[in-house]
Amino acid sequence: MEKMPVITRFAPSPTGYVHVGNVRTAFFNQLLAEHAGGRFILRSEDTDQERSKAEYLEALVEDLHWLGLRWDEGPDCGGPHGPYKQSERGELYSQYYDRLLESGDAYLCYCSDRELKLSRKVQLSAGRPPRYSGTCRELSAQERAEREAQGREPTLRFRVSAGEPVVFEDLVRGSQSFAREDIGDFVIRRADGSAAFFFGNAIDDSLMQVSHVLRGEDHVANTPRQILLLQALGLRAPVYGHFSLMVGDDGAPLSKRHGASSLRELRQAGYLPGAILNHFLRLGHKAANDDWLELEQMAAEFHTNALGRAPARYDMDQLGHWQKEALMRLSAHELASWLDDGDRNRVPNEQLDAFLELVKPNLMFPVDIKVWVDVLFGELPVPGETEQQWLDNAGAEFFTAASEAASQATSGETPSVKAITDAVKAATGAKGKQLFMPLRVALTGRTDGPGLQDIVSLMNPATVEKRLKKLAAGQAES
Ligand code: GLU
Ligand code: ZN
């Protein structure tokens, strides 16, 4: 038999900004296709007219592109199996509804929402899982006509007849078996004529020749329904793999309180695409090692065998680790885009690259860079309590010696930190931390940061002198 090309897809419902859990689904499907040299499709499952919004689809395309994901077919770029929005596929669907009605695999159901709710309630209180009770399964033509006359708008329901269990081989969970009695007849066309999830999802996978569906395990119980539906129509079903859902660091399903919950929020916070991808690759997918990987390397490494059933822990510390890794790989040019216009104007052009290189290891997010612009090229931030302590303990004598040493550098020349500390040491006997920390705090307002000589070398010599002089006079720079 000829080997089927690998075609995967991501099929979001555009009802909000794309959630990180769904981003991982998209990412894994892209990796699977790329690994096999196949194709990756984006399909918008927007049949819920009330909740689906065109602007959310637009935002999703933009956010996923920003992340570095690319698809071969989709609502934004077209392709041979369009349209790629389910809301535009109604005509395609109608022939399949007709066929199912004709073969008796589907029937019109006139039950109202209220009736269905009531039936669910009764079953639940009897301790049974709720299934469609079958009220409309065998309606006669006359019974149907009566209901039509009452103005009832029917849904179309798929008939799950008694028979052998539905079995399939899950790429992640192994062989699965579902008893038909547990499935119950399900709606495939809503009363307003739109396609229900099971239907559009299954039909489109088949029509778009999708070979592999990777999705969260919350969909595993939908799969037997979709397989039955495709079987009834003589359509090919894809291979399914259901991986574990993402949970927060406390093991609970991922939500707002675990940090960002949409890709857009991560993006706005300043996370870098590579950081997100490196973290997500390792969420529910075993990676060979902890080395930084580029997207092509991830695709080469990705394998469904490495997908796990254990809950995938979304971890802000891990994400932070990858953020640092991503940051170190940014070019000076890319990093410069973290400066807003105001800050950019405060950094002298000829110092820009050296400044960015220097402060890079001390950054995490774009907001962090502002502090260093202030420290090197602006006004010193008001010292915190710990910082003030260092200054107070050092005392005026310390800074008198320091400022004199700094001013001995001829005008415009970079003061030498060594010359300053030598002078202070000679004058006060201070050494070790007592010598270096007050000087660092005096010049930067902080106890951490890049090498002090490197900082001083980028600063205006006059600023260095001014900061030390103020302290020598017994007052902090304000
Ligand atoms: N629209 C469905 C969802 O967003 C697609 C599920 C699937 O991947 O099959 O959950
Ligand atoms: Zn009914």
Short mmCIF file of C-alpha atoms and ligand atoms in Angstrom, two decimals:
data_model
loop_
_atom_site.label_atom_id
_atom_site.label_comp_id
_atom_site.label_asym_id
_atom_site.label_seq_id
_atom_site.Cartn_x
_atom_site.Cartn_y
_atom_site.Cartn_z
CA MET A 1 0.00 0.00 0.00
CA GLU A 2 1.22 3.47 -0.77
CA LYS A 3 2.17 5.44 2.27
CA MET A 4 -0.34 8.20 3.08
CA PRO A 5 1.14 11.69 3.27
CA VAL A 6 1.03 13.12 6.78
CA ILE A 7 -1.51 15.93 6.93
CA THR A 8 -2.31 17.51 10.27
CA ARG A 9 -4.47 20.42 11.28
CA PHE A 10 -5.30 22.85 14.02
CA ALA A 11 -9.03 23.50 14.32
CA PRO A 12 -9.71 26.26 16.82
CA SER A 13 -13.03 27.90 17.56
CA PRO A 14 -12.35 31.64 17.40
CA THR A 15 -14.27 32.63 20.52
CA GLY A 16 -11.45 34.47 22.27
CA TYR A 17 -7.70 34.99 22.20
CA VAL A 18 -6.01 31.68 21.63
CA HIS A 19 -5.36 29.87 24.91
CA VAL A 20 -1.90 28.50 25.65
CA GLY A 21 -3.31 24.96 25.80
CA ASN A 22 -4.55 25.29 22.24
CA VAL A 23 -1.30 26.86 21.14
CA ARG A 24 0.47 23.70 22.23
CA THR A 25 -2.03 21.66 20.20
CA ALA A 26 -1.33 23.75 17.11
CA PHE A 27 2.40 23.50 17.71
CA PHE A 28 2.44 19.70 18.09
CA ASN A 29 0.39 19.27 14.93
CA GLN A 30 2.76 21.48 13.00
CA LEU A 31 5.76 19.56 14.34
CA LEU A 32 4.22 16.23 13.40
CA ALA A 33 3.60 17.39 9.83
CA GLU A 34 7.00 19.00 9.52
CA HIS A 35 8.75 15.95 10.92
CA ALA A 36 7.23 13.83 8.15
CA GLY A 37 7.58 16.44 5.41
CA GLY A 38 3.79 16.66 5.30
CA ARG A 39 1.24 19.45 5.37
CA PHE A 40 -0.34 21.46 8.15
CA ILE A 41 -3.79 23.02 7.88
CA LEU A 42 -5.54 25.75 9.87
CA ARG A 43 -9.33 25.41 9.99
CA SER A 44 -11.67 27.77 11.78
CA GLU A 45 -14.49 25.97 13.59
CA ASP A 46 -16.73 28.98 13.72
CA THR A 47 -20.21 27.51 13.45
CA ASP A 48 -21.22 28.92 16.82
CA GLN A 49 -22.43 32.20 15.40
CA GLU A 50 -22.90 33.90 18.71
CA ARG A 51 -19.51 33.25 20.19
CA SER A 52 -17.27 33.15 17.11
CA LYS A 53 -15.78 36.45 16.01
CA ALA A 54 -13.83 37.28 12.87
CA GLU A 55 -11.47 39.48 14.89
CA TYR A 56 -10.50 36.53 17.09
CA LEU A 57 -9.54 34.51 14.04
CA GLU A 58 -7.48 37.45 12.80
CA ALA A 59 -5.83 37.76 16.19
CA LEU A 60 -5.12 34.03 16.26
CA VAL A 61 -3.45 34.10 12.86
CA GLU A 62 -1.37 37.06 13.94
CA ASP A 63 -0.39 35.56 17.30
CA LEU A 64 0.53 32.16 15.85
CA HIS A 65 2.56 33.79 13.09
CA TRP A 66 4.34 35.85 15.73
CA LEU A 67 5.16 32.60 17.52
CA GLY A 68 6.68 31.24 14.32
CA LEU A 69 3.99 28.75 13.32
CA ARG A 70 3.20 28.37 9.60
CA TRP A 71 0.50 26.40 7.84
CA ASP A 72 0.15 25.32 4.23
CA GLU A 73 -3.60 25.82 3.98
CA GLY A 74 -5.94 28.02 5.94
CA PRO A 75 -8.55 30.78 5.96
CA ASP A 76 -5.85 33.42 5.58
CA CYS A 77 -3.92 31.77 2.75
CA GLY A 78 -6.39 29.48 0.98
CA GLY A 79 -5.60 26.05 -0.41
CA PRO A 80 -7.11 23.16 -2.36
CA HIS A 81 -9.60 22.05 0.31
CA GLY A 82 -11.30 25.34 1.13
CA PRO A 83 -13.18 27.11 2.37
CA TYR A 84 -11.35 26.87 5.68
CA LYS A 85 -14.05 28.46 7.78
CA GLN A 86 -16.77 26.03 8.72
CA SER A 87 -19.34 28.82 8.59
CA GLU A 88 -18.74 28.85 4.82
CA ARG A 89 -18.98 25.10 4.32
CA GLY A 90 -22.73 24.67 4.81
CA GLU A 91 -23.36 23.72 1.19
CA LEU A 92 -20.69 21.06 1.27
CA TYR A 93 -22.25 19.62 4.39
CA SER A 94 -25.79 19.41 3.08
CA GLN A 95 -25.18 16.44 0.79
CA TYR A 96 -23.85 14.46 3.75
CA TYR A 97 -26.89 15.31 5.86
CA ASP A 98 -29.08 14.12 3.01
CA ARG A 99 -27.20 10.89 2.66
CA LEU A 100 -27.43 10.14 6.36
CA LEU A 101 -31.15 10.90 6.38
CA GLU A 102 -31.73 8.64 3.40
CA SER A 103 -29.77 5.75 4.82
CA GLY A 104 -31.56 6.11 8.15
CA ASP A 105 -28.31 6.82 9.96
CA ALA A 106 -29.74 10.18 10.99
CA TYR A 107 -33.22 11.39 11.88
CA LEU A 108 -34.96 14.64 12.66
CA CYS A 109 -35.33 15.35 16.36
CA TYR A 110 -38.00 17.77 17.51
CA CYS A 111 -37.27 17.71 21.20
CA SER A 112 -37.02 21.18 22.70
CA ASP A 113 -34.14 22.28 24.86
CA ARG A 114 -36.46 22.16 27.84
CA GLU A 115 -37.49 18.57 27.16
CA LEU A 116 -33.87 17.51 26.71
CA LYS A 117 -32.81 19.24 29.89
CA LEU A 118 -35.56 17.58 31.84
CA SER A 119 -34.65 14.16 30.49
CA ARG A 120 -31.01 14.71 31.46
CA LYS A 121 -32.06 15.68 34.94
CA VAL A 122 -34.19 12.59 35.39
CA GLN A 123 -31.39 10.31 34.24
CA LEU A 124 -28.79 12.01 36.39
CA SER A 125 -30.94 11.80 39.49
CA ALA A 126 -31.45 8.09 38.77
CA GLY A 127 -27.65 7.78 38.80
CA ARG A 128 -27.41 7.12 35.07
CA PRO A 129 -25.18 9.00 32.65
CA PRO A 130 -27.43 11.19 30.49
CA ARG A 131 -28.08 9.88 26.95
CA TYR A 132 -30.63 10.96 24.41
CA SER A 133 -33.75 9.04 25.35
CA GLY A 134 -34.73 8.22 21.77
CA THR A 135 -38.05 10.07 21.70
CA CYS A 136 -37.79 10.95 18.00
CA ARG A 137 -35.99 7.83 16.81
CA GLU A 138 -38.95 6.19 15.16
CA LEU A 139 -41.40 8.99 14.42
CA SER A 140 -43.95 8.26 11.71
CA ALA A 141 -44.47 10.68 8.86
CA GLN A 142 -47.62 11.87 10.56
CA GLU A 143 -45.94 12.49 13.90
CA ARG A 144 -43.32 14.51 12.13
CA ALA A 145 -45.92 16.52 10.29
CA GLU A 146 -47.66 17.31 13.59
CA ARG A 147 -44.48 18.63 15.07
CA GLU A 148 -43.72 20.65 11.99
CA ALA A 149 -47.20 22.11 12.20
CA GLN A 150 -46.44 23.23 15.74
CA GLY A 151 -43.56 25.20 14.27
CA ARG A 152 -40.88 23.09 15.96
CA GLU A 153 -37.48 23.37 14.32
CA PRO A 154 -35.75 20.01 14.29
CA THR A 155 -32.14 19.16 14.82
CA LEU A 156 -30.59 16.30 12.91
CA ARG A 157 -29.48 13.45 15.11
CA PHE A 158 -27.09 10.63 14.31
CA ARG A 159 -28.39 7.18 15.21
CA VAL A 160 -25.99 5.01 17.19
CA SER A 161 -27.41 1.52 16.69
CA ALA A 162 -26.62 -1.40 18.97
CA GLY A 163 -23.58 -3.40 17.95
CA GLU A 164 -19.95 -4.09 18.56
CA PRO A 165 -17.99 -1.57 20.63
CA VAL A 166 -16.24 1.18 18.72
CA VAL A 167 -12.51 0.58 18.90
CA PHE A 168 -9.58 2.62 17.71
CA GLU A 169 -5.86 2.78 18.27
CA ASP A 170 -4.89 6.04 19.94
CA LEU A 171 -1.37 7.30 19.14
CA VAL A 172 -0.84 8.26 22.76
CA ARG A 173 -3.24 6.18 24.83
CA GLY A 174 -3.09 2.89 22.94
CA SER A 175 -6.15 0.85 22.08
CA GLN A 176 -9.49 2.35 23.05
CA SER A 177 -12.91 0.76 23.21
CA PHE A 178 -16.30 2.43 23.70
CA ALA A 179 -19.59 0.61 24.16
CA ARG A 180 -22.29 1.92 21.83
CA GLU A 181 -24.90 2.07 24.59
CA ASP A 182 -22.71 4.61 26.33
CA ILE A 183 -22.58 6.90 23.35
CA GLY A 184 -26.21 7.77 22.64
CA ASP A 185 -27.63 9.44 19.55
CA PHE A 186 -26.02 12.83 19.04
CA VAL A 187 -26.88 16.04 17.20
CA ILE A 188 -25.03 16.67 13.95
CA ARG A 189 -27.00 19.69 12.70
CA ARG A 190 -28.35 22.31 15.03
CA ALA A 191 -31.91 23.64 14.77
CA ASP A 192 -30.58 26.80 13.12
CA GLY A 193 -29.07 24.65 10.36
CA SER A 194 -25.45 25.03 11.44
CA ALA A 195 -23.15 22.03 11.76
CA ALA A 196 -22.63 20.64 15.24
CA PHE A 197 -19.06 20.10 16.40
CA PHE A 198 -18.91 16.32 15.88
CA PHE A 199 -20.11 16.62 12.35
CA GLY A 200 -18.11 19.54 10.98
CA ASN A 201 -14.98 18.37 12.74
CA ALA A 202 -15.14 14.79 11.42
CA ILE A 203 -16.35 15.59 7.90
CA ASP A 204 -13.78 18.30 7.41
CA ASP A 205 -10.91 16.16 8.62
CA SER A 206 -11.89 13.60 6.04
CA LEU A 207 -12.57 16.04 3.19
CA MET A 208 -9.34 17.87 3.91
CA GLN A 209 -7.54 14.51 3.87
CA VAL A 210 -6.21 14.97 7.37
CA SER A 211 -4.23 11.87 8.27
CA HIS A 212 -3.39 12.58 11.93
CA VAL A 213 -5.28 14.46 14.62
CA LEU A 214 -3.38 15.35 17.76
CA ARG A 215 -5.59 16.95 20.37
CA GLY A 216 -6.19 17.19 24.10
CA GLU A 217 -7.58 14.23 25.99
CA ASP A 218 -10.78 16.19 26.69
CA HIS A 219 -11.75 15.11 23.16
CA VAL A 220 -11.16 11.39 23.53
CA ALA A 221 -14.83 10.57 24.16
CA ASN A 222 -15.79 12.45 20.99
CA THR A 223 -13.68 10.22 18.83
CA PRO A 224 -15.96 7.12 18.73
CA ARG A 225 -18.84 9.35 17.61
CA GLN A 226 -16.74 10.82 14.85
CA ILE A 227 -15.56 7.41 13.73
CA LEU A 228 -19.15 6.09 13.55
CA LEU A 229 -20.21 9.11 11.55
CA LEU A 230 -17.43 8.71 9.01
CA GLN A 231 -18.05 4.98 8.78
CA ALA A 232 -21.72 5.59 7.97
CA LEU A 233 -20.66 7.87 5.15
CA GLY A 234 -17.92 5.61 3.88
CA LEU A 235 -15.34 8.32 4.56
CA ARG A 236 -11.82 7.75 5.80
CA ALA A 237 -11.14 8.63 9.44
CA PRO A 238 -7.81 10.08 10.53
CA VAL A 239 -5.59 8.49 13.14
CA TYR A 240 -6.16 10.16 16.50
CA GLY A 241 -3.81 10.87 19.37
CA HIS A 242 -5.03 12.45 22.61
CA PHE A 243 -2.34 13.91 24.83
CA SER A 244 -2.62 15.06 28.41
CA LEU A 245 -3.95 18.50 29.18
CA MET A 246 -1.87 21.30 30.55
CA VAL A 247 -2.13 21.95 34.27
CA GLY A 248 -0.77 24.72 36.49
CA ASP A 249 2.09 24.16 38.95
CA ASP A 250 -0.50 23.15 41.58
CA GLY A 251 -1.85 20.39 39.33
CA ALA A 252 -5.18 22.16 38.69
CA PRO A 253 -6.40 22.83 35.15
CA LEU A 254 -4.63 25.83 33.72
CA SER A 255 -6.36 29.11 34.46
CA LYS A 256 -5.72 32.82 34.88
CA ARG A 257 -4.21 32.43 38.30
CA HIS A 258 -1.29 30.38 36.92
CA GLY A 259 -0.03 33.38 35.02
CA ALA A 260 -0.93 34.19 31.45
CA SER A 261 -3.63 32.07 29.88
CA SER A 262 -3.67 33.38 26.34
CA LEU A 263 -0.76 33.59 23.94
CA ARG A 264 -1.50 37.28 23.52
CA GLU A 265 -0.92 37.88 27.24
CA LEU A 266 2.44 36.12 27.10
CA ARG A 267 3.33 38.15 24.07
CA GLN A 268 2.33 41.39 25.71
CA ALA A 269 4.32 40.53 28.82
CA GLY A 270 7.39 40.33 26.61
CA TYR A 271 7.98 36.59 26.38
CA LEU A 272 9.92 35.63 23.28
CA PRO A 273 8.61 33.07 20.76
CA GLY A 274 11.57 30.71 21.17
CA ALA A 275 11.12 30.68 24.95
CA ILE A 276 7.48 29.68 24.63
CA LEU A 277 8.22 27.00 22.03
CA ASN A 278 11.07 25.48 24.03
CA HIS A 279 8.89 25.27 27.12
CA PHE A 280 5.85 23.92 25.26
CA LEU A 281 7.86 21.27 23.44
CA ARG A 282 8.64 19.78 26.83
CA LEU A 283 5.07 19.93 28.11
CA GLY A 284 3.75 16.43 27.66
CA HIS A 285 6.45 15.59 25.14
CA LYS A 286 9.70 14.05 26.30
CA ALA A 287 12.65 15.87 24.81
CA ALA A 288 16.03 14.19 24.38
CA ASN A 289 17.77 16.83 26.49
CA ASP A 290 17.43 20.30 27.95
CA ASP A 291 19.33 22.10 25.24
CA TRP A 292 17.87 25.05 23.45
CA LEU A 293 16.25 23.98 20.18
CA GLU A 294 15.35 25.91 17.07
CA LEU A 295 12.03 25.12 15.42
CA GLU A 296 13.58 22.85 12.76
CA GLN A 297 15.38 20.87 15.42
CA MET A 298 12.14 20.50 17.35
CA ALA A 299 10.44 19.13 14.26
CA ALA A 300 13.26 16.68 13.73
CA GLU A 301 12.98 15.52 17.32
CA PHE A 302 9.18 15.45 17.61
CA HIS A 303 7.59 12.03 17.86
CA THR A 304 4.17 10.83 18.95
CA ASN A 305 5.90 8.09 20.97
CA ALA A 306 7.29 10.84 23.15
CA LEU A 307 3.84 12.23 23.96
CA GLY A 308 2.76 11.35 27.45
CA ARG A 309 -0.33 10.70 29.51
CA ALA A 310 0.96 12.35 32.66
CA PRO A 311 -0.42 15.87 33.15
CA ALA A 312 1.77 18.47 31.47
CA ARG A 313 2.84 21.06 34.00
CA TYR A 314 2.90 24.64 32.79
CA ASP A 315 5.59 26.23 34.86
CA MET A 316 6.41 29.94 34.97
CA ASP A 317 9.90 29.19 36.34
CA GLN A 318 10.64 26.92 33.42
CA LEU A 319 9.26 29.49 31.04
CA GLY A 320 11.48 32.08 32.72
CA HIS A 321 14.49 29.83 32.22
CA TRP A 322 13.75 29.58 28.49
CA GLN A 323 13.10 33.31 28.35
CA LYS A 324 16.66 33.92 29.55
CA GLU A 325 17.95 31.47 26.96
CA ALA A 326 15.96 33.19 24.23
CA LEU A 327 17.13 36.58 25.36
CA MET A 328 20.80 35.64 25.13
CA ARG A 329 20.17 34.71 21.49
CA LEU A 330 18.66 38.06 20.53
CA SER A 331 20.76 40.26 18.31
CA ALA A 332 21.54 43.80 19.47
CA HIS A 333 19.16 44.98 16.80
CA GLU A 334 16.30 42.81 18.08
CA LEU A 335 17.01 43.82 21.63
CA ALA A 336 16.99 47.49 20.66
CA SER A 337 13.32 47.10 19.77
CA TRP A 338 12.69 46.64 23.49
CA LEU A 339 13.53 50.31 24.02
CA ASP A 340 10.63 52.69 23.69
CA ASP A 341 11.29 55.90 21.75
CA GLY A 342 11.92 57.97 24.85
CA ASP A 343 14.52 55.57 26.21
CA ARG A 344 16.07 55.04 22.83
CA ASN A 345 16.73 58.78 22.62
CA ARG A 346 18.50 58.80 25.94
CA VAL A 347 21.11 56.26 24.86
CA PRO A 348 23.90 57.82 22.74
CA ASN A 349 24.01 56.11 19.33
CA GLU A 350 27.62 55.05 19.59
CA GLN A 351 26.99 53.43 22.99
CA LEU A 352 23.85 51.55 21.99
CA ASP A 353 25.28 48.16 21.04
CA ALA A 354 27.70 48.04 23.95
CA PHE A 355 24.93 49.07 26.35
CA LEU A 356 22.56 46.35 25.14
CA GLU A 357 25.23 43.67 25.25
CA LEU A 358 26.17 44.76 28.77
CA VAL A 359 22.74 44.78 30.36
CA LYS A 360 21.32 41.78 28.48
CA PRO A 361 22.08 39.23 31.23
CA ASN A 362 20.19 41.41 33.70
CA LEU A 363 17.00 41.54 31.67
CA MET A 364 13.93 39.34 31.50
CA PHE A 365 11.30 41.55 29.88
CA PRO A 366 11.22 44.78 27.90
CA VAL A 367 10.20 46.77 31.00
CA ASP A 368 13.48 45.83 32.69
CA ILE A 369 15.61 47.77 30.24
CA LYS A 370 14.27 51.15 31.35
CA VAL A 371 15.92 50.82 34.75
CA TRP A 372 19.32 50.45 33.12
CA VAL A 373 18.78 53.40 30.82
CA ASP A 374 18.09 55.43 33.96
CA VAL A 375 21.14 54.07 35.72
CA LEU A 376 23.56 54.70 32.89
CA PHE A 377 22.14 57.69 31.08
CA GLY A 378 19.53 59.28 33.32
CA GLU A 379 18.76 60.04 36.91
CA LEU A 380 19.61 57.51 39.57
CA PRO A 381 16.52 55.83 41.02
CA VAL A 382 15.87 56.58 44.71
CA PRO A 383 17.82 53.93 46.66
CA GLY A 384 15.85 51.27 48.52
CA GLU A 385 16.36 50.49 52.20
CA THR A 386 19.15 47.94 51.73
CA GLU A 387 20.91 50.16 49.26
CA GLN A 388 20.68 53.17 51.58
CA GLN A 389 22.19 51.05 54.34
CA TRP A 390 25.31 50.43 52.25
CA LEU A 391 25.67 54.14 51.61
CA ASP A 392 25.15 55.12 55.26
CA ASN A 393 27.60 52.53 56.53
CA ALA A 394 30.29 53.68 54.11
CA GLY A 395 30.00 57.28 55.24
CA ALA A 396 31.12 60.62 53.80
CA GLU A 397 34.86 59.92 54.12
CA PHE A 398 34.50 56.94 51.78
CA PHE A 399 32.88 59.04 49.09
CA THR A 400 35.23 61.98 49.52
CA ALA A 401 38.12 59.71 48.65
CA ALA A 402 36.14 58.14 45.84
CA SER A 403 35.08 61.40 44.23
CA GLU A 404 38.57 62.84 44.42
CA ALA A 405 39.95 59.78 42.69
CA ALA A 406 37.24 60.01 40.05
CA SER A 407 37.90 63.69 39.35
CA GLN A 408 41.61 63.02 38.87
CA ALA A 409 40.75 61.38 35.56
CA THR A 410 41.35 64.23 33.12
CA SER A 411 38.17 65.71 31.77
CA GLY A 412 36.20 63.41 29.50
CA GLU A 413 38.25 60.35 30.40
CA THR A 414 36.72 57.22 31.84
CA PRO A 415 37.40 56.94 35.57
CA SER A 416 39.04 53.69 36.63
CA VAL A 417 37.15 51.69 39.23
CA LYS A 418 40.45 50.27 40.39
CA ALA A 419 41.92 53.72 40.92
CA ILE A 420 38.83 54.71 42.91
CA THR A 421 38.81 51.62 45.11
CA ASP A 422 42.58 51.89 45.71
CA ALA A 423 42.09 55.46 46.90
CA VAL A 424 39.14 54.58 49.14
CA LYS A 425 41.00 51.63 50.59
CA ALA A 426 44.00 53.79 51.41
CA ALA A 427 41.80 56.44 53.02
CA THR A 428 39.36 54.24 54.97
CA GLY A 429 40.81 50.74 55.14
CA ALA A 430 37.58 49.34 53.69
CA LYS A 431 37.96 46.11 51.80
CA GLY A 432 35.97 43.31 50.16
CA LYS A 433 32.25 43.86 50.05
CA GLN A 434 32.52 46.94 52.28
CA LEU A 435 34.64 48.47 49.57
CA PHE A 436 32.86 47.41 46.39
CA MET A 437 29.21 47.45 47.40
CA PRO A 438 28.91 51.09 48.52
CA LEU A 439 30.64 52.16 45.32
CA ARG A 440 28.31 50.06 43.18
CA VAL A 441 25.25 51.39 45.00
CA ALA A 442 26.52 54.95 44.75
CA LEU A 443 26.97 54.67 40.99
CA THR A 444 24.04 52.45 40.03
CA GLY A 445 21.57 52.64 42.92
CA ARG A 446 21.54 48.83 43.03
CA THR A 447 23.43 45.91 44.51
CA ASP A 448 23.28 43.76 41.38
CA GLY A 449 24.16 44.24 37.75
CA PRO A 450 26.94 43.98 35.19
CA GLY A 451 30.61 44.55 35.98
CA LEU A 452 31.09 48.00 37.50
CA GLN A 453 33.98 49.03 35.27
CA ASP A 454 31.90 48.12 32.21
CA ILE A 455 29.06 50.29 33.49
CA VAL A 456 31.32 53.20 34.34
CA SER A 457 32.95 52.98 30.92
CA LEU A 458 29.62 53.65 29.26
CA MET A 459 28.63 56.47 31.57
CA ASN A 460 29.44 60.11 31.16
CA PRO A 461 32.55 60.69 33.40
CA ALA A 462 30.89 63.82 34.73
CA THR A 463 27.95 61.75 35.96
CA VAL A 464 30.28 59.40 37.81
CA GLU A 465 31.94 62.27 39.55
CA LYS A 466 28.67 64.00 40.32
CA ARG A 467 27.14 60.92 41.97
CA LEU A 468 30.16 60.42 44.18
CA LYS A 469 30.46 64.11 45.07
CA LYS A 470 26.90 64.32 46.27
CA LEU A 471 27.52 61.48 48.68
CA ALA A 472 30.80 63.01 49.78
CA ALA A 473 28.80 66.06 50.75
CA GLY A 474 26.72 63.73 52.88
CA GLN A 475 23.58 63.70 50.78
CA ALA A 476 22.23 61.23 48.28
CA GLU A 477 21.62 62.36 44.76
CA SER A 478 18.00 63.24 44.45
N1 GLU B 1 -12.79 23.15 17.62
C1 GLU B 1 -12.33 22.11 18.51
C2 GLU B 1 -11.68 22.73 19.72
O1 GLU B 1 -11.25 23.85 19.66
C3 GLU B 1 -11.35 21.21 17.76
C4 GLU B 1 -11.00 19.97 18.47
C5 GLU B 1 -10.09 19.12 17.62
O2 GLU B 1 -8.91 19.44 17.56
O3 GLU B 1 -10.59 18.17 17.01
O4 GLU B 1 -11.66 22.12 20.76
ZN ZN B 2 -36.14 14.25 19.86
#
